[in-house]
Coordinates of C-alpha atoms in Angstrom, one line a residue:
Chain Q
E1349 CA 22.6 -79.2 -181.5
A1350 CA 25.7 -80.8 -183.0
Q1351 CA 27.0 -83.4 -180.7
V1352 CA 28.8 -86.7 -180.2
T1353 CA 27.0 -88.9 -177.7
Q1354 CA 28.6 -91.7 -175.8
N1355 CA 27.0 -94.3 -173.6
P1356 CA 27.4 -95.3 -170.9
R1357 CA 29.3 -92.4 -169.2
Y1358 CA 30.5 -94.7 -166.4
L1359 CA 30.8 -98.5 -166.2
I1360 CA 32.3 -100.8 -163.6
T1361 CA 32.5 -104.4 -164.7
V1362 CA 34.6 -107.6 -164.3
T1363 CA 37.3 -109.2 -166.3
G1364 CA 36.1 -111.2 -169.3
K1365 CA 32.5 -109.8 -169.5
K1366 CA 31.9 -108.5 -173.0
L1367 CA 30.9 -104.9 -173.2
T1368 CA 30.1 -102.3 -175.8
V1369 CA 30.4 -98.5 -175.6
T1370 CA 28.2 -96.8 -178.1
C1371 CA 29.1 -93.6 -180.0
S1372 CA 26.7 -91.6 -182.2
Q1373 CA 27.2 -88.3 -184.0
N1374 CA 24.6 -86.1 -185.7
M1375 CA 26.8 -84.0 -187.9
N1376 CA 27.0 -86.4 -190.9
H1377 CA 30.8 -86.8 -190.4
E1378 CA 32.7 -89.4 -192.4
Y1379 CA 35.6 -89.7 -190.0
M1380 CA 35.2 -91.2 -186.5
S1381 CA 37.7 -92.3 -184.0
W1382 CA 38.2 -93.8 -180.6
Y1383 CA 40.8 -92.7 -178.1
R1384 CA 41.8 -93.7 -174.6
Q1385 CA 43.1 -91.2 -172.1
D1386 CA 45.5 -92.3 -169.4
P1387 CA 47.3 -90.1 -166.9
G1388 CA 50.7 -88.9 -168.2
L1389 CA 50.0 -90.5 -171.7
G1390 CA 47.5 -88.0 -173.2
L1391 CA 45.1 -89.4 -175.7
R1392 CA 46.0 -92.4 -177.8
Q1393 CA 44.0 -93.6 -180.8
I1394 CA 42.5 -97.0 -180.7
Y1395 CA 40.6 -97.4 -184.0
Y1396 CA 39.3 -95.0 -186.6
S1397 CA 36.9 -95.1 -189.5
M1398 CA 37.0 -93.1 -192.7
N1399 CA 33.5 -94.0 -193.7
V1400 CA 30.8 -96.7 -193.5
E1401 CA 32.4 -100.2 -193.6
V1402 CA 36.0 -98.7 -193.6
T1403 CA 37.9 -99.1 -190.3
D1404 CA 41.5 -99.3 -189.4
K1405 CA 43.8 -99.7 -186.4
G1406 CA 45.2 -96.8 -184.5
D1407 CA 48.1 -96.9 -182.1
V1408 CA 46.7 -99.1 -179.4
P1409 CA 44.1 -101.5 -181.0
E1410 CA 44.9 -104.7 -179.0
G1411 CA 41.9 -106.0 -177.1
Y1412 CA 39.3 -103.8 -179.0
K1413 CA 37.0 -104.2 -181.9
V1414 CA 34.9 -101.6 -183.8
S1415 CA 32.3 -101.6 -186.5
R1416 CA 30.8 -98.9 -188.8
K1417 CA 27.6 -100.2 -190.3
E1418 CA 26.0 -96.8 -190.3
K1419 CA 27.5 -93.4 -190.8
R1420 CA 26.4 -92.0 -187.5
N1421 CA 27.4 -94.9 -185.2
F1422 CA 30.8 -96.2 -184.3
P1423 CA 30.6 -98.6 -181.3
L1424 CA 33.7 -99.8 -179.4
I1425 CA 33.6 -103.5 -178.4
L1426 CA 35.7 -105.1 -175.6
E1427 CA 35.1 -108.8 -176.1
S1428 CA 37.1 -109.9 -173.1
P1429 CA 38.0 -106.9 -171.0
S1430 CA 41.0 -106.9 -168.8
P1431 CA 42.1 -104.6 -165.9
N1432 CA 44.7 -102.8 -168.2
Q1433 CA 41.7 -101.5 -170.2
T1434 CA 40.6 -99.5 -167.3
S1435 CA 40.7 -96.0 -168.7
L1436 CA 38.7 -92.9 -169.9
Y1437 CA 37.5 -93.4 -173.5
F1438 CA 36.5 -90.7 -176.0
C1439 CA 34.8 -90.9 -179.3
A1440 CA 35.4 -88.2 -181.8
S1441 CA 34.2 -87.3 -185.3
S1442 CA 35.0 -84.9 -188.1
Y1443 CA 34.7 -84.4 -191.9
A1444 CA 37.1 -86.5 -193.9
G1445 CA 39.2 -85.4 -196.8
N1446 CA 40.3 -82.2 -195.1
S1447 CA 42.7 -82.8 -192.2
N1448 CA 42.5 -79.3 -190.8
Q1449 CA 39.0 -79.9 -189.7
P1450 CA 38.8 -80.1 -185.9
Q1451 CA 37.4 -83.2 -184.3
H1452 CA 34.3 -83.1 -182.1
F1453 CA 34.5 -85.1 -178.9
G1454 CA 32.0 -86.9 -176.8
D1455 CA 31.9 -86.4 -173.0
G1456 CA 33.8 -89.6 -172.4
T1457 CA 33.2 -93.0 -170.9
R1458 CA 35.0 -94.0 -167.7
L1459 CA 35.5 -97.8 -167.7
S1460 CA 36.7 -99.7 -164.6
I1461 CA 37.6 -103.4 -165.2
L1462 CA 37.9 -105.3 -162.0
Chain J
A691 CA 55.7 -90.5 -187.0
Q692 CA 54.4 -87.3 -185.6
S693 CA 55.1 -86.5 -182.0
V694 CA 54.1 -83.6 -179.7
T695 CA 55.9 -82.5 -176.6
Q696 CA 54.2 -80.5 -173.9
L697 CA 56.6 -79.1 -171.4
G698 CA 55.2 -79.1 -167.9
S699 CA 52.5 -81.5 -166.9
H700 CA 51.3 -79.0 -164.3
V701 CA 51.4 -75.2 -164.5
S702 CA 50.2 -72.9 -161.8
V703 CA 49.6 -69.2 -162.3
S704 CA 48.0 -66.4 -160.2
E705 CA 44.7 -65.0 -161.3
G706 CA 45.4 -62.1 -163.6
A707 CA 48.9 -63.3 -164.6
L708 CA 50.1 -64.4 -168.0
V709 CA 49.4 -68.0 -169.0
L710 CA 52.0 -69.7 -171.1
L711 CA 51.6 -73.4 -172.1
R712 CA 54.3 -74.9 -174.2
C713 CA 54.0 -77.2 -177.2
N714 CA 56.7 -78.5 -179.6
Y715 CA 56.0 -80.8 -182.5
S716 CA 58.2 -82.9 -184.7
S717 CA 57.5 -82.7 -188.4
S718 CA 59.5 -82.1 -191.5
V719 CA 56.7 -80.2 -193.1
P720 CA 54.4 -77.6 -191.5
P721 CA 51.5 -79.6 -190.0
Y722 CA 48.1 -78.6 -188.8
L723 CA 48.2 -77.8 -185.1
F724 CA 45.4 -77.7 -182.5
W725 CA 44.9 -76.8 -178.9
Y726 CA 42.1 -78.4 -177.0
V727 CA 40.8 -77.8 -173.5
Q728 CA 39.3 -80.4 -171.2
Y729 CA 37.2 -79.3 -168.2
P730 CA 36.5 -81.8 -165.5
N731 CA 34.1 -84.6 -166.5
Q732 CA 33.9 -83.2 -170.0
G733 CA 35.2 -84.0 -173.4
L734 CA 37.8 -82.0 -175.4
Q735 CA 36.8 -78.7 -176.8
L736 CA 38.7 -76.9 -179.5
L737 CA 40.4 -73.7 -178.4
L738 CA 42.1 -72.8 -181.7
K739 CA 43.8 -74.3 -184.7
Y740 CA 46.7 -73.4 -187.1
T741 CA 46.2 -74.3 -190.7
S742 CA 48.9 -72.1 -192.3
A743 CA 46.7 -69.1 -193.0
A744 CA 48.4 -66.9 -190.3
T745 CA 51.1 -67.6 -187.8
L746 CA 49.3 -65.9 -184.9
V747 CA 46.0 -67.7 -184.2
K748 CA 43.3 -66.3 -181.9
G749 CA 41.0 -68.7 -180.2
I750 CA 38.1 -68.7 -177.8
N751 CA 38.2 -67.4 -174.2
G752 CA 41.0 -64.9 -175.0
F753 CA 43.6 -67.6 -175.8
E754 CA 46.0 -67.3 -178.7
A755 CA 49.0 -69.3 -180.1
E756 CA 51.9 -68.5 -182.4
F757 CA 53.3 -70.9 -184.9
K758 CA 57.1 -70.7 -185.1
K759 CA 58.4 -72.9 -187.8
S760 CA 62.1 -72.3 -186.9
E761 CA 61.4 -73.4 -183.3
T762 CA 58.8 -76.1 -184.2
S763 CA 56.7 -74.6 -181.5
F764 CA 53.0 -73.7 -181.0
H765 CA 52.8 -72.2 -177.5
L766 CA 49.5 -71.2 -176.1
T767 CA 49.1 -67.9 -174.2
K768 CA 46.6 -65.7 -172.5
P769 CA 47.5 -62.3 -171.1
S770 CA 45.4 -62.5 -167.9
A771 CA 44.4 -65.8 -166.3
H772 CA 40.9 -66.2 -164.9
M773 CA 39.7 -68.8 -162.4
S774 CA 37.5 -70.4 -165.1
D775 CA 40.7 -71.2 -167.1
A776 CA 41.6 -74.0 -164.7
A777 CA 41.5 -77.2 -166.9
E778 CA 43.7 -79.6 -168.8
Y779 CA 45.1 -78.4 -172.1
F780 CA 46.2 -80.6 -175.0
C781 CA 48.3 -79.8 -178.0
A782 CA 47.7 -82.0 -181.0
V783 CA 49.0 -82.3 -184.6
S784 CA 47.9 -83.8 -187.8
D785 CA 49.5 -84.0 -191.2
F786 CA 48.1 -82.7 -194.5
G787 CA 45.8 -85.4 -195.9
N788 CA 45.7 -87.4 -192.7
E789 CA 42.8 -86.9 -190.2
K790 CA 44.7 -88.7 -187.4
L791 CA 45.5 -86.5 -184.4
T792 CA 48.6 -87.1 -182.4
F793 CA 48.2 -85.6 -178.9
G794 CA 50.7 -84.3 -176.4
T795 CA 50.5 -85.6 -172.8
G796 CA 48.6 -82.6 -171.6
T797 CA 49.2 -79.7 -169.2
R798 CA 47.0 -79.2 -166.1
L799 CA 46.5 -75.5 -165.5
T800 CA 45.8 -74.4 -161.9
I801 CA 44.8 -70.8 -161.2
I802 CA 45.8 -69.4 -157.8
P803 CA 43.3 -66.8 -156.4

């Protein structure tokens, strides 16, 4: 089954404790992206990757890091989380080079930073 | 930069009534347009997409949307609402040659029995 898998689904942690949210896709997609969803703001792009070892900032990259060492994986790293990063996070993937391709989304990770 | 406006953060309709969710985009050239649906505790699922092949686009679950260039609109409709349509709906836009999606702020649809 084609899918984007995120882990964990839920996490409560404390300010400053490094965390990683994993994202994996099994569709051989080149393009992967992280979004955060906040009430009244819709989804905003954090980082994206066009392919292995190619990443770039989205609209709200501050406080986040990403890496793309393998095509299927695109982890989101919060090195020193703060309460304003409490949010619902989504990973998405699609084929690159054809911007009319729909993105496939994971089920989301709800992060609470205390 | 692209932007998307969804009028009405909350819309309530009676079961069996017409569903109309509004989306306007800003773009100097026709973009690619998408509607996604989000059910509780789930990710976003594609409802339909416009890619310039036809202005009236049919999607899943009986939804359709019409691209109107003169109005820069891409409103989502369904003739008869069903209880299972209760969800949050997002309109999104991307430019030709750019995979980045810009989302609207979403519309929560409530169905009244």
